[in-house]
PDB file of C-alpha atoms in Angstrom:
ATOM      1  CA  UNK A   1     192.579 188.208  -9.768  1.00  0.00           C
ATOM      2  CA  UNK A   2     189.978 190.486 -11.109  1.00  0.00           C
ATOM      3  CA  UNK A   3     189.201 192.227 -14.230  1.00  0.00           C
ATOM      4  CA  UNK A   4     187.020 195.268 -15.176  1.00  0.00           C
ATOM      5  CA  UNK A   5     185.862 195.941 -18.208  1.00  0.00           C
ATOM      6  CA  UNK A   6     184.020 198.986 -19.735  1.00  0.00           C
ATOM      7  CA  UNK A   7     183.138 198.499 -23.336  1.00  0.00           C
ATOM      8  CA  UNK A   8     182.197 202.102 -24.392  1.00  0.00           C
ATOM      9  CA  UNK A   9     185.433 204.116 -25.018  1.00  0.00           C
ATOM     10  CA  UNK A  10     183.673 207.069 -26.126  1.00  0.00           C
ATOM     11  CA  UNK A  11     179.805 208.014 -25.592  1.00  0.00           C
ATOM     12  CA  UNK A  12     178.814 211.427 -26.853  1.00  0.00           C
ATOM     13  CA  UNK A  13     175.582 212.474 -25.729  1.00  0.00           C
ATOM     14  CA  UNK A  14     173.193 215.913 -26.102  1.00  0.00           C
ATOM     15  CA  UNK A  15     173.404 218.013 -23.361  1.00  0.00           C
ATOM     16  CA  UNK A  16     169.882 217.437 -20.506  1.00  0.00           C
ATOM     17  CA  UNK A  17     169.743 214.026 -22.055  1.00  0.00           C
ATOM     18  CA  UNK A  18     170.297 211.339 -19.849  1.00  0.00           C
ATOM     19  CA  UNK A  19     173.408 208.729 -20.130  1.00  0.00           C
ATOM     20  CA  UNK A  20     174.660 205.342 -19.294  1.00  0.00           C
ATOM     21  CA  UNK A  21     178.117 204.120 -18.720  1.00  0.00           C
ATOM     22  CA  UNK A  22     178.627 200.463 -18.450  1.00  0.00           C
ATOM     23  CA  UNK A  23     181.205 198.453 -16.581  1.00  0.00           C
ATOM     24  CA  UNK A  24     181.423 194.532 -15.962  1.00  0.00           C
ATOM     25  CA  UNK A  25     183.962 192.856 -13.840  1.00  0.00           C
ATOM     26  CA  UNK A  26     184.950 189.132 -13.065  1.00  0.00           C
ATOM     27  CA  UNK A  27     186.391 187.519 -10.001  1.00  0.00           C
ATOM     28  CA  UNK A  28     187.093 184.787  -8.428  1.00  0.00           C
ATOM     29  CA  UNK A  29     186.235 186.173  -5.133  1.00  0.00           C
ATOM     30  CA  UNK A  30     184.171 189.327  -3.694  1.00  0.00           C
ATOM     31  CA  UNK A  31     184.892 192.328  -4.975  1.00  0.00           C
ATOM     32  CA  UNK A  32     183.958 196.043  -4.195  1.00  0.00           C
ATOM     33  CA  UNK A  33     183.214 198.644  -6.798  1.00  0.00           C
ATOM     34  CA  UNK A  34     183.952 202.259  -7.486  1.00  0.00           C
ATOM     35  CA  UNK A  35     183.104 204.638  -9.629  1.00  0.00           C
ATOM     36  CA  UNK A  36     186.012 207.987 -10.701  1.00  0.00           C
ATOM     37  CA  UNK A  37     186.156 210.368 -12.767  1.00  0.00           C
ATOM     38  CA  UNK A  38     188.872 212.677 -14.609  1.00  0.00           C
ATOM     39  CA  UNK A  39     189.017 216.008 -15.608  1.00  0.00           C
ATOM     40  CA  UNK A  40     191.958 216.338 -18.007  1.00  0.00           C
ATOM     41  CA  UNK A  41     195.091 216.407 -16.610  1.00  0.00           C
ATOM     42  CA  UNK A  42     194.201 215.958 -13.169  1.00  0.00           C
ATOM     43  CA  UNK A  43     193.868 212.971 -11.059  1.00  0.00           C
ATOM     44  CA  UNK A  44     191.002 210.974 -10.143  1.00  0.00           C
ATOM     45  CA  UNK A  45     187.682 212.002  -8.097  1.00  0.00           C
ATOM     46  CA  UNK A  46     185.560 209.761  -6.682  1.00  0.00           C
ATOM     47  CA  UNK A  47     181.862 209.824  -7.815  1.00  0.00           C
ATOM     48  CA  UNK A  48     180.093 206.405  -5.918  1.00  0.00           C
ATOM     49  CA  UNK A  49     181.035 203.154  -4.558  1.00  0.00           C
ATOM     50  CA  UNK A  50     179.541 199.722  -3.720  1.00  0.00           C
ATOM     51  CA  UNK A  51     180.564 198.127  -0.914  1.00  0.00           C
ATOM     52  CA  UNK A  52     177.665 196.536   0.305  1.00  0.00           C
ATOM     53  CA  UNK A  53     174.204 197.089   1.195  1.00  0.00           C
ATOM     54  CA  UNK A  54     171.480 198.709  -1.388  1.00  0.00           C
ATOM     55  CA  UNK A  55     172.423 197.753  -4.630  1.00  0.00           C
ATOM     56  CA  UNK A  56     171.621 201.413  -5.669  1.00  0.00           C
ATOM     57  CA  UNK A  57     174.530 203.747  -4.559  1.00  0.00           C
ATOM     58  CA  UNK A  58     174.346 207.457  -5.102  1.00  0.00           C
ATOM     59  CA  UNK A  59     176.904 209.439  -5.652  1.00  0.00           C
ATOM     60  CA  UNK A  60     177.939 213.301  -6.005  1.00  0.00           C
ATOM     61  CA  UNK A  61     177.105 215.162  -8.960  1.00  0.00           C
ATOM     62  CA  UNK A  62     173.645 213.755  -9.919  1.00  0.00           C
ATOM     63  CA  UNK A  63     175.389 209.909 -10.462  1.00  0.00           C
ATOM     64  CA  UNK A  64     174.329 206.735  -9.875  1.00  0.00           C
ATOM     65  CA  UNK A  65     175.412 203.564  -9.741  1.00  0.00           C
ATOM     66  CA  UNK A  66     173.647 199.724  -9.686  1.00  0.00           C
ATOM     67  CA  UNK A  67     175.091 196.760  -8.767  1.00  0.00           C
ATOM     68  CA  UNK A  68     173.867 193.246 -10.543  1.00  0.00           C
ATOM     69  CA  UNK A  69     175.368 190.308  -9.269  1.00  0.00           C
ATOM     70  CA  UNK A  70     173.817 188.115 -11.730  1.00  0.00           C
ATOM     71  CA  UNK A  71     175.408 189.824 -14.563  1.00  0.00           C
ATOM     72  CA  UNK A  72     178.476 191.413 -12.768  1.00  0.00           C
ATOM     73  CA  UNK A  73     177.920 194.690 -14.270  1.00  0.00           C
ATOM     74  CA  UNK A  74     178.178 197.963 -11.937  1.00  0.00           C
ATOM     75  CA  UNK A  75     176.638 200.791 -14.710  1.00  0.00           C
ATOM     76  CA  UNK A  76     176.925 204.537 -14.159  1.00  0.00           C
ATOM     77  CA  UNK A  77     174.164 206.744 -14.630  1.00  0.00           C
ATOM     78  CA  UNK A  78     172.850 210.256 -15.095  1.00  0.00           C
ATOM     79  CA  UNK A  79     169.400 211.493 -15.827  1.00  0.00           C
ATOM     80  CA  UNK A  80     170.143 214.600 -17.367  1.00  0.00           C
ATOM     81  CA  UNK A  81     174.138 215.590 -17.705  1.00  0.00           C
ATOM     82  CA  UNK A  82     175.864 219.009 -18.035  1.00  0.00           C
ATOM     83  CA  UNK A  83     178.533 220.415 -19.829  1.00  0.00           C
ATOM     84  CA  UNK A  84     180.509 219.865 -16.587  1.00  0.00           C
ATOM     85  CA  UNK A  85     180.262 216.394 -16.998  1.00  0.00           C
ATOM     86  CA  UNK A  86     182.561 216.375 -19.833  1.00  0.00           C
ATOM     87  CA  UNK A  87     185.393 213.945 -18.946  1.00  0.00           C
ATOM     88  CA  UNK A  88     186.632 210.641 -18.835  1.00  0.00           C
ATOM     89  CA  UNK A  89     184.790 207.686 -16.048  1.00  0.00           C
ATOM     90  CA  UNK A  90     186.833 205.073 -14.653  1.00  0.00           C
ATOM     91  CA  UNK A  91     185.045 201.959 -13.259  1.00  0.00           C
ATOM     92  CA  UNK A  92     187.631 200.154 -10.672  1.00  0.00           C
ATOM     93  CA  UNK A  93     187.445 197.018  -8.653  1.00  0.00           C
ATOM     94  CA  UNK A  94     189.014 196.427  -5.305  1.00  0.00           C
ATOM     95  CA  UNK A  95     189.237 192.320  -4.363  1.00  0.00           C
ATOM     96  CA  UNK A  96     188.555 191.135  -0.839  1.00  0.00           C
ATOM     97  CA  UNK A  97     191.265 189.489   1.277  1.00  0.00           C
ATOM     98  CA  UNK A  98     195.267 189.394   0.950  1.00  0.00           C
ATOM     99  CA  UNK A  99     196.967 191.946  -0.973  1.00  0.00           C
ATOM    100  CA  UNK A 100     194.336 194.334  -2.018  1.00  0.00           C
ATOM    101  CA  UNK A 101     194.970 195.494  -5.512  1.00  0.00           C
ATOM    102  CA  UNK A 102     192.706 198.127  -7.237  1.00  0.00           C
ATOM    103  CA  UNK A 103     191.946 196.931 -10.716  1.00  0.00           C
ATOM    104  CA  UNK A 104     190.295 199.934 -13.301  1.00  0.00           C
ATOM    105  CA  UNK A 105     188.756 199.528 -16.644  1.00  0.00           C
ATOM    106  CA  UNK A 106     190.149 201.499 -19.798  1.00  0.00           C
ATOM    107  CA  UNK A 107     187.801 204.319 -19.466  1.00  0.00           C
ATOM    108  CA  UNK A 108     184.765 206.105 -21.271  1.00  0.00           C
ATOM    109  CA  UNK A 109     184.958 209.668 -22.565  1.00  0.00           C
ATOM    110  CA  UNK A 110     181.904 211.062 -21.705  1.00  0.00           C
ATOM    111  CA  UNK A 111     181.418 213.965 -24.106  1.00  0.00           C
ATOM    112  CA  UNK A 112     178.353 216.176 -23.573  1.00  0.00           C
ATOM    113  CA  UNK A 113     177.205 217.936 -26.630  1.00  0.00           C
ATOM    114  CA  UNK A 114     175.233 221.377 -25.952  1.00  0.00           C
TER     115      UNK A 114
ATOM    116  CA  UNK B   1     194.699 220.194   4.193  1.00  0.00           C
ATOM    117  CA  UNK B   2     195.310 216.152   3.973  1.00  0.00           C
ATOM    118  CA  UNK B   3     196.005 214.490   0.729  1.00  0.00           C
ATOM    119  CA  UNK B   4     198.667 213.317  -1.886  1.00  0.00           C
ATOM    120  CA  UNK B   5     201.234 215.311  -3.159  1.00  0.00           C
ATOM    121  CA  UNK B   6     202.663 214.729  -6.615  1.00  0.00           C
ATOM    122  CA  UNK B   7     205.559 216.651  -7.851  1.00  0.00           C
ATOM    123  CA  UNK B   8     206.870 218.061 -10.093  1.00  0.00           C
ATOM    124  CA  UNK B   9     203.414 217.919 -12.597  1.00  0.00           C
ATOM    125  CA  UNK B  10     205.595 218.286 -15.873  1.00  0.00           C
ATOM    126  CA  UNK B  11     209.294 216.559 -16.087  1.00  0.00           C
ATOM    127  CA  UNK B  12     210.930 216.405 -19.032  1.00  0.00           C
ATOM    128  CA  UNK B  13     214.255 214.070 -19.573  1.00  0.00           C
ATOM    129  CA  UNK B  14     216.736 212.972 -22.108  1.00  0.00           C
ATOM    130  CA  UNK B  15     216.530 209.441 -23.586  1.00  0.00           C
ATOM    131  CA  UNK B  16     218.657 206.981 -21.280  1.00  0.00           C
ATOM    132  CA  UNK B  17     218.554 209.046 -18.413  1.00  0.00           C
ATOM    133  CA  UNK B  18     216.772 207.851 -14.973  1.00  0.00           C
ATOM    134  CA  UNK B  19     214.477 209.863 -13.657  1.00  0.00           C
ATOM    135  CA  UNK B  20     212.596 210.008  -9.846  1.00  0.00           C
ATOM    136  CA  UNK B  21     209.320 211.041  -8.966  1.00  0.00           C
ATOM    137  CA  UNK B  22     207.921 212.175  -5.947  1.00  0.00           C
ATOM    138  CA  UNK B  23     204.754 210.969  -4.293  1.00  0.00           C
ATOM    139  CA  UNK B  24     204.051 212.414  -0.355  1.00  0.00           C
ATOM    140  CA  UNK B  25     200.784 211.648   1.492  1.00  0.00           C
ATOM    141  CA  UNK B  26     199.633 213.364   4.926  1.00  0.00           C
ATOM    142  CA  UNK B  27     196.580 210.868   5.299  1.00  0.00           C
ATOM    143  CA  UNK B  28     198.197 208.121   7.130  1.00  0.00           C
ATOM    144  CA  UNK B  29     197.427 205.913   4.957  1.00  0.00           C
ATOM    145  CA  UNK B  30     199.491 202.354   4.846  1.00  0.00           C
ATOM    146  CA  UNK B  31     198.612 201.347   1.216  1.00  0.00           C
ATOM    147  CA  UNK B  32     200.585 203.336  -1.663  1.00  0.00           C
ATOM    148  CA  UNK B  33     200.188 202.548  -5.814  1.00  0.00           C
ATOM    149  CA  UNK B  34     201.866 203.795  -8.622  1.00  0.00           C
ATOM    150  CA  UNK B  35     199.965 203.797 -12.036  1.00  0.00           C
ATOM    151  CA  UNK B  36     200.958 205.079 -15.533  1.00  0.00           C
ATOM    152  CA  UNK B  37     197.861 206.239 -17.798  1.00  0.00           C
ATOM    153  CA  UNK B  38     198.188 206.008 -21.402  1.00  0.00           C
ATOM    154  CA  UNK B  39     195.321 206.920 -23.764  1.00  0.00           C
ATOM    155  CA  UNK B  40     192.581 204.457 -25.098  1.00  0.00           C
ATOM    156  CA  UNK B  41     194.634 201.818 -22.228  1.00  0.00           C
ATOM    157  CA  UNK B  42     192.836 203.422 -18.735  1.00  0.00           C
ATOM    158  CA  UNK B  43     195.130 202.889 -15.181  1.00  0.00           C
ATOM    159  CA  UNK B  44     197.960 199.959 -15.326  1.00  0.00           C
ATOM    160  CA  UNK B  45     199.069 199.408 -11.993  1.00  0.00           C
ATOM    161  CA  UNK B  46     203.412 199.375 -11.840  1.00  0.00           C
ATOM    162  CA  UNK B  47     203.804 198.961  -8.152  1.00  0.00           C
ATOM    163  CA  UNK B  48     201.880 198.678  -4.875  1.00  0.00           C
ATOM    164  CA  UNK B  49     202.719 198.785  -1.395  1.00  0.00           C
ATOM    165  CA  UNK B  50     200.732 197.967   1.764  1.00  0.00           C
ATOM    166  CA  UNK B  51     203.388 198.524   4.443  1.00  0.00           C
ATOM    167  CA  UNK B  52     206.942 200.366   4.824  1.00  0.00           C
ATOM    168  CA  UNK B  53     210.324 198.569   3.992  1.00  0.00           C
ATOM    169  CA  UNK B  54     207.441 196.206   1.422  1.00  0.00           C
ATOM    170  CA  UNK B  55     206.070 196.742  -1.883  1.00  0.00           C
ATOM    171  CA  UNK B  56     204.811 194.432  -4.880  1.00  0.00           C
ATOM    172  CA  UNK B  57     205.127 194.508  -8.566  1.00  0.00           C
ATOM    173  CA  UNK B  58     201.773 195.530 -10.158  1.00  0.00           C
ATOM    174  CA  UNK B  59     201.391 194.044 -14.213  1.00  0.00           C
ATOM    175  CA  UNK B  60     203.922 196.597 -16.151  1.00  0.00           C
ATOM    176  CA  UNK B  61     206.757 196.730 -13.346  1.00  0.00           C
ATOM    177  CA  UNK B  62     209.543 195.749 -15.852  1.00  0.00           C
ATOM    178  CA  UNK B  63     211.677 199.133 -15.782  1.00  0.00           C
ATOM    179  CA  UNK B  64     210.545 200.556 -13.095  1.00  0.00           C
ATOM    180  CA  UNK B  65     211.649 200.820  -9.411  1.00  0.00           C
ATOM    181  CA  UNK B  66     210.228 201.764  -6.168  1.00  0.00           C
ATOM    182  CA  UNK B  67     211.090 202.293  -2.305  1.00  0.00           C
ATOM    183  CA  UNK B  68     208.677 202.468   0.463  1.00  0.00           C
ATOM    184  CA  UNK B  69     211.390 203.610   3.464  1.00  0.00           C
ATOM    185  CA  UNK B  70     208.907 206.129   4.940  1.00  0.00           C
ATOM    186  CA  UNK B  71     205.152 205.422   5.359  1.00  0.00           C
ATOM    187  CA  UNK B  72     204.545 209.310   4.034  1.00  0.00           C
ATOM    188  CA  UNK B  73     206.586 208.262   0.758  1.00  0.00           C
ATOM    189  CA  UNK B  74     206.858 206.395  -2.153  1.00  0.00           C
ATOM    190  CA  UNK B  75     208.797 207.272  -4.753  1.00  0.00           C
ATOM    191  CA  UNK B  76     209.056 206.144  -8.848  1.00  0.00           C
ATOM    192  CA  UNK B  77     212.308 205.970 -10.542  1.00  0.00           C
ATOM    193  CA  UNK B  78     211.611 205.361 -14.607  1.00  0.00           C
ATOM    194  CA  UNK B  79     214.909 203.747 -15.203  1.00  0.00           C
ATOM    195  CA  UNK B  80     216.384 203.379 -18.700  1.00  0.00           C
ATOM    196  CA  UNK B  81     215.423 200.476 -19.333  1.00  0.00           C
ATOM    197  CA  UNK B  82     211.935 201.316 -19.785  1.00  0.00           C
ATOM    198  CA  UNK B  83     211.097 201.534 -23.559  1.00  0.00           C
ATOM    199  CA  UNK B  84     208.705 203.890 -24.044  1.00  0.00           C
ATOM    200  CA  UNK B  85     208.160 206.240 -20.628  1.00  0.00           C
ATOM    201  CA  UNK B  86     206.415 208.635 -21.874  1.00  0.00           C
ATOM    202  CA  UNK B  87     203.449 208.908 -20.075  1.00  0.00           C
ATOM    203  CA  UNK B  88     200.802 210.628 -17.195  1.00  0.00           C
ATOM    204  CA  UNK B  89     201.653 208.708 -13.758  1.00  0.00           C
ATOM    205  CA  UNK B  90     199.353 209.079 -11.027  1.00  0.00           C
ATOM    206  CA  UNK B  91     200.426 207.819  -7.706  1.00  0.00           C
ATOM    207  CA  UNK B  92     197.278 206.899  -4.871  1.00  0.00           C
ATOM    208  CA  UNK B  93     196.611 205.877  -1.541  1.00  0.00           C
ATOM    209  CA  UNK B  94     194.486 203.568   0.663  1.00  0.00           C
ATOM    210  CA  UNK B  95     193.158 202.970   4.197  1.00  0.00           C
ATOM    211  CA  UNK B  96     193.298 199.610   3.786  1.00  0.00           C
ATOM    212  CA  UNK B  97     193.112 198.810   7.514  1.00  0.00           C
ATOM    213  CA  UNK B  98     189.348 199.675   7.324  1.00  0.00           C
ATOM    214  CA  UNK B  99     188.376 196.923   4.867  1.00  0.00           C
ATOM    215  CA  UNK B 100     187.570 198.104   0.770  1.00  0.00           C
ATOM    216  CA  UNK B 101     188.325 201.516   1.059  1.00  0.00           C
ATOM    217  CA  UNK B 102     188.190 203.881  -2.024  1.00  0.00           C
ATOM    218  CA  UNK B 103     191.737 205.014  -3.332  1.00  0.00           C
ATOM    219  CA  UNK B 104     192.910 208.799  -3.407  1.00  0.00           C
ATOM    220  CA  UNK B 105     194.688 210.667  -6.427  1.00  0.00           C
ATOM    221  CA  UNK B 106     197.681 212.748  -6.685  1.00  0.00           C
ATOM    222  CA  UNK B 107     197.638 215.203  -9.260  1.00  0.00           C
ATOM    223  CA  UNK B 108     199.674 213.062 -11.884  1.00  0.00           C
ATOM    224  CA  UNK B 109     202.783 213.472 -13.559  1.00  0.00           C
ATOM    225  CA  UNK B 110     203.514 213.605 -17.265  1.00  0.00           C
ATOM    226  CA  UNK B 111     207.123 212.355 -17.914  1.00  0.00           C
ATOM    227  CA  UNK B 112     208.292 213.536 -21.489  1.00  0.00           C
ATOM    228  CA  UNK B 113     211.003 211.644 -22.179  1.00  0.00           C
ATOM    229  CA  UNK B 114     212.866 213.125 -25.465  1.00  0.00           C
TER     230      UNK B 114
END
């Protein structure tokens, strides 16, 4: 089984400044990596994903995403984030093989400041 | 337009009563989850299925039931034996036939429960 954990549950951060969202996971086998986020009361968008490949995904609105084996982290990032990006980032994990069950972190609350 | 249908968005139900909601999906997709959101605790997966007439419990099943008699379908009934349903559910869907797929959102439900 896998686990994903995101330690920030809140990061508030001045508008045009740029941010960092962090997520770490553990398994016991290969897992692939996503990136979503939520606007409230809606469902979930997804911004990037890892599959394979570059370790460097980019995603839609300006994100990005890197993938470290060596420290099984798979941090979101902006350069310079909007008002728009006001909401809440879910970092999920999807394991290889058998019944594939899609494991998210707790969230962060990104709250842009202006 | 494809995608997942959730309905209604806002349900509201006496204490002890059962209650059923609706989750439709026009992608053709074989894998089907049900997850209830609660804030500060992210996505906790209640039940998963991969394939019609088969479905799994996820970690906070107890109090919960599903069927998965259509592929198009999969519908939640919050029984009365769960304690505390009061909660945003978001129901999603996979290709899982082409590998580590991302998942797609309904547009949640938030059960009352009074």
């Amino acid at each position: 089984a896998q686990s994903v954990t995101q330690l920030d549950s809140q990061v508030p951060v001045f508008e045009e400044a740029p941010v960092e969202l962090r997520c770490n996971y553990s398994s016991s086998v290969s897992v692939y990596l996503f990136w979503y986020v939520q606007y409230p009361n809606q469902g979930l968008q997804l911004l990037l994903k890892y599959l394979s490949g570059s370790t460097l995904v980019k995603g839609i609105n300006g994100f990005e995403a890197e993938f470290n084996k060596s420290q099984t982290s798979f941090h979101l990032r902006k350069p310079s984030v909007h008002i728009s990006d006001t909401a809440e980032y879910f970092c999920a994990a999807i394991n290889s093989g058998g019944y594939q069950k899609v494991t998210f972190g707790t969230g962060t609350k990104l709250q842009v400041i202006p | 337009d494809g995608g997942i249908t959730q309905s209604p968005k806002y349900l509201f139900r006496k204490e002890g009563q059962n209650v059923t909601l609706s989750c439709e999906q026009n992608l053709n997709h074989d894998a089907m989850y049900w997850y209830r959101q609660d804030p500060g605790q992210g996505l906790r997966l209640i039940y998963y299925s991969q394939i019609v007439n088969d479905f799994q419990k996820g970690d906070i099943a107890e109090g919960y039931s599903v069927s998965r008699e259509k592929k198009e379908s999969f519908p939640l009934t919050v029984t009365s034996a769960q304690k505390n349903p009061t909660a945003f559910y978001l129901c999603a869907s996979r290709d899982d036939r082409r590998g580590p797929t991302e998942a797609f959102f309904g547009q949640g439900t938030r059960l009352t429960v009074v």
